[in-house]
Amino acid sequence: MKMQEESKKYICIHCGDDCGKHPVIWDGKPFCCSGCSTVYQLLNENELCSYYNIESTPGIRVEEGKFKEKYAFLDDEEISSKLYEFSEDAIRKVSLYIPGIHCSSCIWLLEHLNVLNKAVLKSTVNFVKKEVTVTFNSEELSLRELAELLASIHYIPEITLDNLQEKKNQDANKKLLYKIGVAGFSFGNIMLLSLPEYVPGSEYLESHFKSFFGMMNFLLVLPVLFYSGNDYIISAFKGLKHKFINIDVPISLGIITLFIQSSFEIFTSTGSGYMDSLTGLIFFLLIGKWYQSKSYQALSFERDYRSYFPVAVSKIVDDKEESTQINKLKKGDIILIRNQELIPADAILTKGEALIDYSFVTGESKPVFKESGDHIFAGGKQMGSAIELTIEKDVIQSRLTQLWNQFEDENTSGTKLNSLIDKISKYFTFVIIAIGIFAGIYWLLNDSTKAVFAFTSVLIVACPCALALSAPFALGNTMRLMGRLGIYLKSSDVVEKLNSITTIVFDKTGTITQADEVKVSFNGEELSDEDIIAIKSLTRHSTHILSATLYDHFKSIFPVTVSDYKELPSMGISGIVSGREIKLGSAKYIHEGKTETSSLNTEVYLSVDGKIKGHFELSNQYRVGLNKLISDLSPKFDLHVLSGDNDSEMENLKNIFPKESTIKFFQSPNDKLSYINNLKANNKSVLMIGDGLNDAGALKVSDVGISIADDIYHFSPACDAILEASKFQELQSYLKISAKSILIVKLSFALSFLYNIVGLYFAVQGILSPIVAALLMPVSSISVVAFASFTTSYFARNKEKNNNSVNESKIDSDKAVSSVKKSVQLN
Amino acid sequence: MSVIFVLIAVSMVVAGGFLIGFLWAVKKGQYEDTYSPSVRILFDDMEKEEQKEELEKTKEEKNN
């Protein structure tokens, strides 16, 4: 039992991480690192510890000392002035994007910044956008100090080149809401004033009431027509100008005929018009639009290199550091890149030893070692000590930015459904106008009083409200619900494109394997507990990625003290643990000069007291549920795997994927791109799933590019959808949902045609009574909206329920396992 | 029956009030972030300030 107590895990009060055996104790509370305890101390001093009451362990763990000079560029007036939203006298207002915002404690703390620094006047958090808007006194606090203050409490603001670009589309959503408000106001009132028309006996209504109601309706409809609905009319006008009939043409035709006919009826006191249908149609159209645009403000689907590059780097001029904007860097400049910093331009390493993590560019998690004189491409991240680089090319010309720009505006073709709707609306318009003209001519010959009425009523009743409404509501709702299930679609077109997929191409590293999870196995003599403790203890002192992997691998072991610790860069580490000399590192280091074996996996050799024990093999870990997903997908789709890596995983992949699927290794970004183009040239509809920048081109040219991301707010190249990494195995069900929603759109089309045929039946006879119109038009619109929304929700909710029950049972079994383990331990 | 004119006028004013309220809310950005306000309302500022005053008082007393 004593052992039990000792191995009781301490959970860091701040971030919830395991503290290991030697937690940092402050105020009797355990912390995993001194960074966390510093934040706690800071909050404690300022009586901000309610932070910990709102949610338990709300903090974010951040490597220490990372932001030392990171925000130096904010001292540059030219940069900081671009970031301010408001600036007068000494008062400045700035919005900073902080991806770390994740819970209600964050809101609380960030809105109490004024306690930490009096110069902050006000701070407001926008949780959805993960933004904090700070008003502060710039005489007492500079922008750089503000950024450092935020970073010191572990809310690291992310300021990229992209922030400096003009903010666009920000007011689009507001404008739409204004329009909906106005349309809703008029719609409601007009419905109320038209109520007498819906009930029998309206013909007995006193005439001055009738004309008053009519006038009110006329006045109320004007703002809807000229403000709320102007987009549709303008778009139709533009379409016609380019001799193209889009869906907006029949809508506008309907709107205008409704308006003219209704006004005519009102002013001649011959009827009360159809102002209710007119406003109702525009109102629902706008709601549909809003429905589609609503989703995810904080996600970005159109990121280019600007979003990832920092704003400035440290340039070395006359042995002094100087903060320089990235777009001002020139060939020959010497820059300083610190640990964890991104390399902004292609360069040559001039000083220091670099360990470059290209996972950002290639998806490959293994860092690459570079010696002075080597070329380093833009987009890599330095791990370890600071290095000096000489710029070879401007940022714009570097390989990374070229990769981005190469594929711009290549995939602009519309979708089938859109073209289907446009095609339908084209014929629809012609057919309706033809029917109207025939009916008009017929009645002109037989009963000329009915001719104009028959013509206009055909146009009115055939107004394609339902046609126009079904797609935005069904697809918009599907999009929203899929977002809840873990896949975020860029636009509703993607739902439709997903439905037509025939071929699925997977990227390997980071997509079907987990970029940050590595499988560790040991080849050699069996390791004793003592060995494992020694390895864990030794790796604890190293920041090298392989050490970190090994450290994480031995989870439940507690490290002991190491004496005489040594680290040789790119070679290995050594130290004395419990009187034994332990060495870990490359074959070259352990074998002392002997050549390395030609294994394709990463190997870490271990020697104890000079005797080689064996080596660890670190290989990629496949995502959970991959086997099942592949076997589910293989009957319906062509499956392909493209990997930028070597073919060490060939055998494993062959076991997972069916025989007929193509697996290719050593693929460069351009190879991937041309492979997809090839498939497309063979009339395949391609779905590409990838993660890194090396897939960016392929993702863009494929019919649907899905970018997989562990943190959906963080990194994703330009794509059509962002998939939460943990939901990877659900891919097939997303395809199913999209298929169903397309079916629903088609059914709604059928429904709307049914209404139109019924309406036309009355209209061509010249007997379209206001009651029929009053009933048919709102009923058709509302029923289509309701049908589209409810059926999609129903299908997705079923899916969600299944998901939850699976998850619950998983959790249950996990619990069962852990409780079994506990009881075993206690025994 | 002419009272209906008055009623309609009143209802228009009321509805117009709601419309203005809605437009104001949109302008103020209330629809941009629907999560934080629901959390913000739970934060108790008063309590903290009181605590602080108390603390300052005790500090002063100690100093004296």
mmCIF file of N, CA and C in Angstrom, chain A residues 600-663:
data_model
loop_
_atom_site.group_PDB
_atom_site.id
_atom_site.type_symbol
_atom_site.label_atom_id
_atom_site.label_comp_id
_atom_site.label_asym_id
_atom_site.label_seq_id
_atom_site.Cartn_x
_atom_site.Cartn_y
_atom_site.Cartn_z
ATOM 1 N N LEU A 600 15.088 1.644 -42.244
ATOM 2 C CA LEU A 600 14.317 2.804 -42.698
ATOM 3 C C LEU A 600 13.599 3.493 -41.541
ATOM 4 N N ASN A 601 13.422 2.754 -40.451
ATOM 5 C CA ASN A 601 12.813 3.381 -39.283
ATOM 6 C C ASN A 601 13.855 4.162 -38.490
ATOM 7 N N THR A 602 13.365 5.045 -37.663
ATOM 8 C CA THR A 602 14.277 5.782 -36.812
ATOM 9 C C THR A 602 14.733 4.864 -35.683
ATOM 10 N N GLU A 603 16.046 4.858 -35.434
ATOM 11 C CA GLU A 603 16.554 3.978 -34.389
ATOM 12 C C GLU A 603 17.291 4.771 -33.329
ATOM 13 N N VAL A 604 17.052 4.393 -32.106
ATOM 14 C CA VAL A 604 17.798 5.004 -31.012
ATOM 15 C C VAL A 604 18.491 3.874 -30.252
ATOM 16 N N TYR A 605 19.824 3.936 -30.199
ATOM 17 C CA TYR A 605 20.578 2.867 -29.552
ATOM 18 C C TYR A 605 20.770 3.150 -28.079
ATOM 19 N N LEU A 606 20.873 2.060 -27.340
ATOM 20 C CA LEU A 606 21.034 2.174 -25.892
ATOM 21 C C LEU A 606 22.250 1.367 -25.465
ATOM 22 N N SER A 607 23.093 1.984 -24.668
ATOM 23 C CA SER A 607 24.171 1.187 -24.083
ATOM 24 C C SER A 607 24.259 1.469 -22.588
ATOM 25 N N VAL A 608 24.541 0.415 -21.840
ATOM 26 C CA VAL A 608 24.678 0.542 -20.393
ATOM 27 C C VAL A 608 26.107 0.113 -20.028
ATOM 28 N N ASP A 609 26.800 0.991 -19.346
ATOM 29 C CA ASP A 609 28.202 0.753 -18.979
ATOM 30 C C ASP A 609 29.027 0.287 -20.175
ATOM 31 N N GLY A 610 28.797 0.925 -21.331
ATOM 32 C CA GLY A 610 29.590 0.628 -22.508
ATOM 33 C C GLY A 610 29.130 -0.599 -23.279
ATOM 34 N N LYS A 611 28.133 -1.306 -22.756
ATOM 35 C CA LYS A 611 27.666 -2.516 -23.437
ATOM 36 C C LYS A 611 26.349 -2.185 -24.164
ATOM 37 N N ILE A 612 26.310 -2.539 -25.459
ATOM 38 C CA ILE A 612 25.117 -2.210 -26.224
ATOM 39 C C ILE A 612 23.988 -3.163 -25.876
ATOM 40 N N LYS A 613 22.873 -2.595 -25.472
ATOM 41 C CA LYS A 613 21.715 -3.400 -25.075
ATOM 42 C C LYS A 613 20.781 -3.668 -26.244
ATOM 43 N N GLY A 614 20.798 -2.776 -27.202
ATOM 44 C CA GLY A 614 19.881 -2.911 -28.334
ATOM 45 C C GLY A 614 19.426 -1.542 -28.806
ATOM 46 N N HIS A 615 18.391 -1.522 -29.601
ATOM 47 C CA HIS A 615 17.920 -0.208 -30.057
ATOM 48 C C HIS A 615 16.398 -0.125 -30.082
ATOM 49 N N PHE A 616 15.928 1.099 -29.893
ATOM 50 C CA PHE A 616 14.498 1.372 -30.000
ATOM 51 C C PHE A 616 14.174 1.651 -31.458
ATOM 52 N N GLU A 617 13.034 1.155 -31.891
ATOM 53 C CA GLU A 617 12.573 1.512 -33.222
ATOM 54 C C GLU A 617 11.344 2.379 -33.082
ATOM 55 N N LEU A 618 11.400 3.532 -33.690
ATOM 56 C CA LEU A 618 10.267 4.460 -33.606
ATOM 57 C C LEU A 618 9.584 4.454 -34.966
ATOM 58 N N SER A 619 8.350 3.998 -34.978
ATOM 59 C CA SER A 619 7.638 3.968 -36.257
ATOM 60 C C SER A 619 6.275 4.624 -36.097
ATOM 61 N N ASN A 620 5.695 4.923 -37.238
ATOM 62 C CA ASN A 620 4.431 5.645 -37.230
ATOM 63 C C ASN A 620 3.295 4.823 -36.649
ATOM 64 N N GLN A 621 2.402 5.509 -36.054
ATOM 65 C CA GLN A 621 1.239 4.867 -35.448
ATOM 66 C C GLN A 621 0.039 5.168 -36.346
ATOM 67 N N TYR A 622 -0.678 4.113 -36.734
ATOM 68 C CA TYR A 622 -1.858 4.343 -37.574
ATOM 69 C C TYR A 622 -3.022 4.845 -36.744
ATOM 70 N N ARG A 623 -3.888 5.594 -37.391
ATOM 71 C CA ARG A 623 -5.040 6.133 -36.667
ATOM 72 C C ARG A 623 -5.989 5.032 -36.228
ATOM 73 N N VAL A 624 -6.661 5.306 -35.130
ATOM 74 C CA VAL A 624 -7.629 4.358 -34.599
ATOM 75 C C VAL A 624 -8.760 4.188 -35.618
ATOM 76 N N GLY A 625 -9.165 2.962 -35.835
ATOM 77 C CA GLY A 625 -10.316 2.712 -36.706
ATOM 78 C C GLY A 625 -9.981 2.716 -38.178
ATOM 79 N N LEU A 626 -8.687 2.793 -38.502
ATOM 80 C CA LEU A 626 -8.301 2.851 -39.912
ATOM 81 C C LEU A 626 -8.714 1.574 -40.652
ATOM 82 N N ASN A 627 -8.445 0.425 -40.024
ATOM 83 C CA ASN A 627 -8.774 -0.854 -40.659
ATOM 84 C C ASN A 627 -10.232 -0.941 -41.053
ATOM 85 N N LYS A 628 -11.077 -0.574 -40.114
ATOM 86 C CA LYS A 628 -12.513 -0.691 -40.341
ATOM 87 C C LYS A 628 -12.945 0.294 -41.425
ATOM 88 N N LEU A 629 -12.423 1.478 -41.336
ATOM 89 C CA LEU A 629 -12.778 2.502 -42.316
ATOM 90 C C LEU A 629 -12.427 2.029 -43.720
ATOM 91 N N ILE A 630 -11.219 1.503 -43.858
ATOM 92 C CA ILE A 630 -10.778 1.077 -45.185
ATOM 93 C C ILE A 630 -11.638 -0.070 -45.691
ATOM 94 N N SER A 631 -11.943 -1.022 -44.814
ATOM 95 C CA SER A 631 -12.740 -2.161 -45.292
ATOM 96 C C SER A 631 -14.174 -1.713 -45.603
ATOM 97 N N ASP A 632 -14.662 -0.679 -44.916
ATOM 98 C CA ASP A 632 -15.994 -0.149 -45.236
ATOM 99 C C ASP A 632 -15.993 0.601 -46.562
ATOM 100 N N LEU A 633 -14.914 1.300 -46.820
ATOM 101 C CA LEU A 633 -14.859 2.152 -48.003
ATOM 102 C C LEU A 633 -14.519 1.367 -49.268
ATOM 103 N N SER A 634 -13.729 0.308 -49.096
ATOM 104 C CA SER A 634 -13.155 -0.339 -50.281
ATOM 105 C C SER A 634 -14.172 -0.892 -51.281
ATOM 106 N N PRO A 635 -15.345 -1.370 -50.859
ATOM 107 C CA PRO A 635 -16.248 -1.861 -51.904
ATOM 108 C C PRO A 635 -16.781 -0.741 -52.807
ATOM 109 N N LYS A 636 -16.871 0.449 -52.292
ATOM 110 C CA LYS A 636 -17.533 1.506 -53.058
ATOM 111 C C LYS A 636 -16.570 2.455 -53.764
ATOM 112 N N PHE A 637 -15.369 2.560 -53.239
ATOM 113 C CA PHE A 637 -14.467 3.581 -53.771
ATOM 114 C C PHE A 637 -13.125 2.986 -54.192
ATOM 115 N N ASP A 638 -12.480 3.667 -55.134
ATOM 116 C CA ASP A 638 -11.085 3.368 -55.436
ATOM 117 C C ASP A 638 -10.242 4.026 -54.371
ATOM 118 N N LEU A 639 -9.361 3.273 -53.759
ATOM 119 C CA LEU A 639 -8.549 3.871 -52.705
ATOM 120 C C LEU A 639 -7.094 3.997 -53.150
ATOM 121 N N HIS A 640 -6.486 5.105 -52.832
ATOM 122 C CA HIS A 640 -5.090 5.331 -53.174
ATOM 123 C C HIS A 640 -4.379 5.916 -51.962
ATOM 124 N N VAL A 641 -3.108 5.595 -51.839
ATOM 125 C CA VAL A 641 -2.303 6.209 -50.784
ATOM 126 C C VAL A 641 -1.097 6.871 -51.442
ATOM 127 N N LEU A 642 -0.882 8.136 -51.114
ATOM 128 C CA LEU A 642 0.299 8.828 -51.613
ATOM 129 C C LEU A 642 1.122 9.242 -50.412
ATOM 130 N N SER A 643 2.388 8.888 -50.433
ATOM 131 C CA SER A 643 3.212 9.227 -49.283
ATOM 132 C C SER A 643 4.483 9.919 -49.739
ATOM 133 N N GLY A 644 4.836 10.929 -48.998
ATOM 134 C CA GLY A 644 6.081 11.611 -49.294
ATOM 135 C C GLY A 644 7.271 10.887 -48.684
ATOM 136 N N ASP A 645 6.955 9.877 -47.871
ATOM 137 C CA ASP A 645 7.979 9.163 -47.121
ATOM 138 C C ASP A 645 8.640 8.057 -47.927
ATOM 139 N N ASN A 646 9.563 7.383 -47.268
ATOM 140 C CA ASN A 646 10.136 6.180 -47.839
ATOM 141 C C ASN A 646 9.158 5.017 -47.677
ATOM 142 N N ASP A 647 9.487 3.877 -48.273
ATOM 143 C CA ASP A 647 8.505 2.787 -48.327
ATOM 144 C C ASP A 647 8.607 1.805 -47.167
ATOM 145 N N SER A 648 9.093 2.252 -46.020
ATOM 146 C CA SER A 648 9.263 1.327 -44.898
ATOM 147 C C SER A 648 7.925 0.775 -44.409
ATOM 148 N N GLU A 649 6.858 1.474 -44.703
ATOM 149 C CA GLU A 649 5.559 1.039 -44.186
ATOM 150 C C GLU A 649 4.792 0.217 -45.210
ATOM 151 N N MET A 650 5.439 -0.109 -46.324
ATOM 152 C CA MET A 650 4.780 -0.795 -47.431
ATOM 153 C C MET A 650 3.959 -1.988 -46.969
ATOM 154 N N GLU A 651 4.613 -2.890 -46.204
ATOM 155 C CA GLU A 651 3.952 -4.137 -45.810
ATOM 156 C C GLU A 651 2.725 -3.862 -44.950
ATOM 157 N N ASN A 652 2.879 -2.945 -43.998
ATOM 158 C CA ASN A 652 1.764 -2.605 -43.118
ATOM 159 C C ASN A 652 0.578 -2.082 -43.913
ATOM 160 N N LEU A 653 0.881 -1.191 -44.858
ATOM 161 C CA LEU A 653 -0.191 -0.592 -45.638
ATOM 162 C C LEU A 653 -0.871 -1.631 -46.517
ATOM 163 N N LYS A 654 -0.071 -2.552 -47.051
ATOM 164 C CA LYS A 654 -0.640 -3.588 -47.914
ATOM 165 C C LYS A 654 -1.640 -4.440 -47.152
ATOM 166 N N ASN A 655 -1.353 -4.638 -45.862
ATOM 167 C CA ASN A 655 -2.268 -5.432 -45.053
ATOM 168 C C ASN A 655 -3.581 -4.705 -44.796
ATOM 169 N N ILE A 656 -3.486 -3.391 -44.697
ATOM 170 C CA ILE A 656 -4.684 -2.617 -44.364
ATOM 171 C C ILE A 656 -5.534 -2.368 -45.605
ATOM 172 N N PHE A 657 -4.866 -1.993 -46.680
ATOM 173 C CA PHE A 657 -5.616 -1.607 -47.874
ATOM 174 C C PHE A 657 -5.885 -2.817 -48.768
ATOM 175 N N PRO A 658 -6.984 -2.781 -49.512
ATOM 176 C CA PRO A 658 -7.276 -3.891 -50.417
ATOM 177 C C PRO A 658 -6.227 -3.984 -51.522
ATOM 178 N N LYS A 659 -6.155 -5.161 -52.150
ATOM 179 C CA LYS A 659 -5.101 -5.433 -53.117
ATOM 180 C C LYS A 659 -5.080 -4.454 -54.281
ATOM 181 N N GLU A 660 -6.299 -4.084 -54.749
ATOM 182 C CA GLU A 660 -6.358 -3.296 -55.979
ATOM 183 C C GLU A 660 -6.015 -1.818 -55.768
ATOM 184 N N SER A 661 -5.866 -1.400 -54.507
ATOM 185 C CA SER A 661 -5.593 0.021 -54.312
ATOM 186 C C SER A 661 -4.110 0.331 -54.569
ATOM 187 N N THR A 662 -3.875 1.527 -55.037
ATOM 188 C CA THR A 662 -2.528 1.944 -55.388
ATOM 189 C C THR A 662 -1.858 2.578 -54.181
ATOM 190 N N ILE A 663 -0.641 2.168 -53.893
ATOM 191 C CA ILE A 663 0.105 2.785 -52.800
ATOM 192 C C ILE A 663 1.416 3.302 -53.374
#
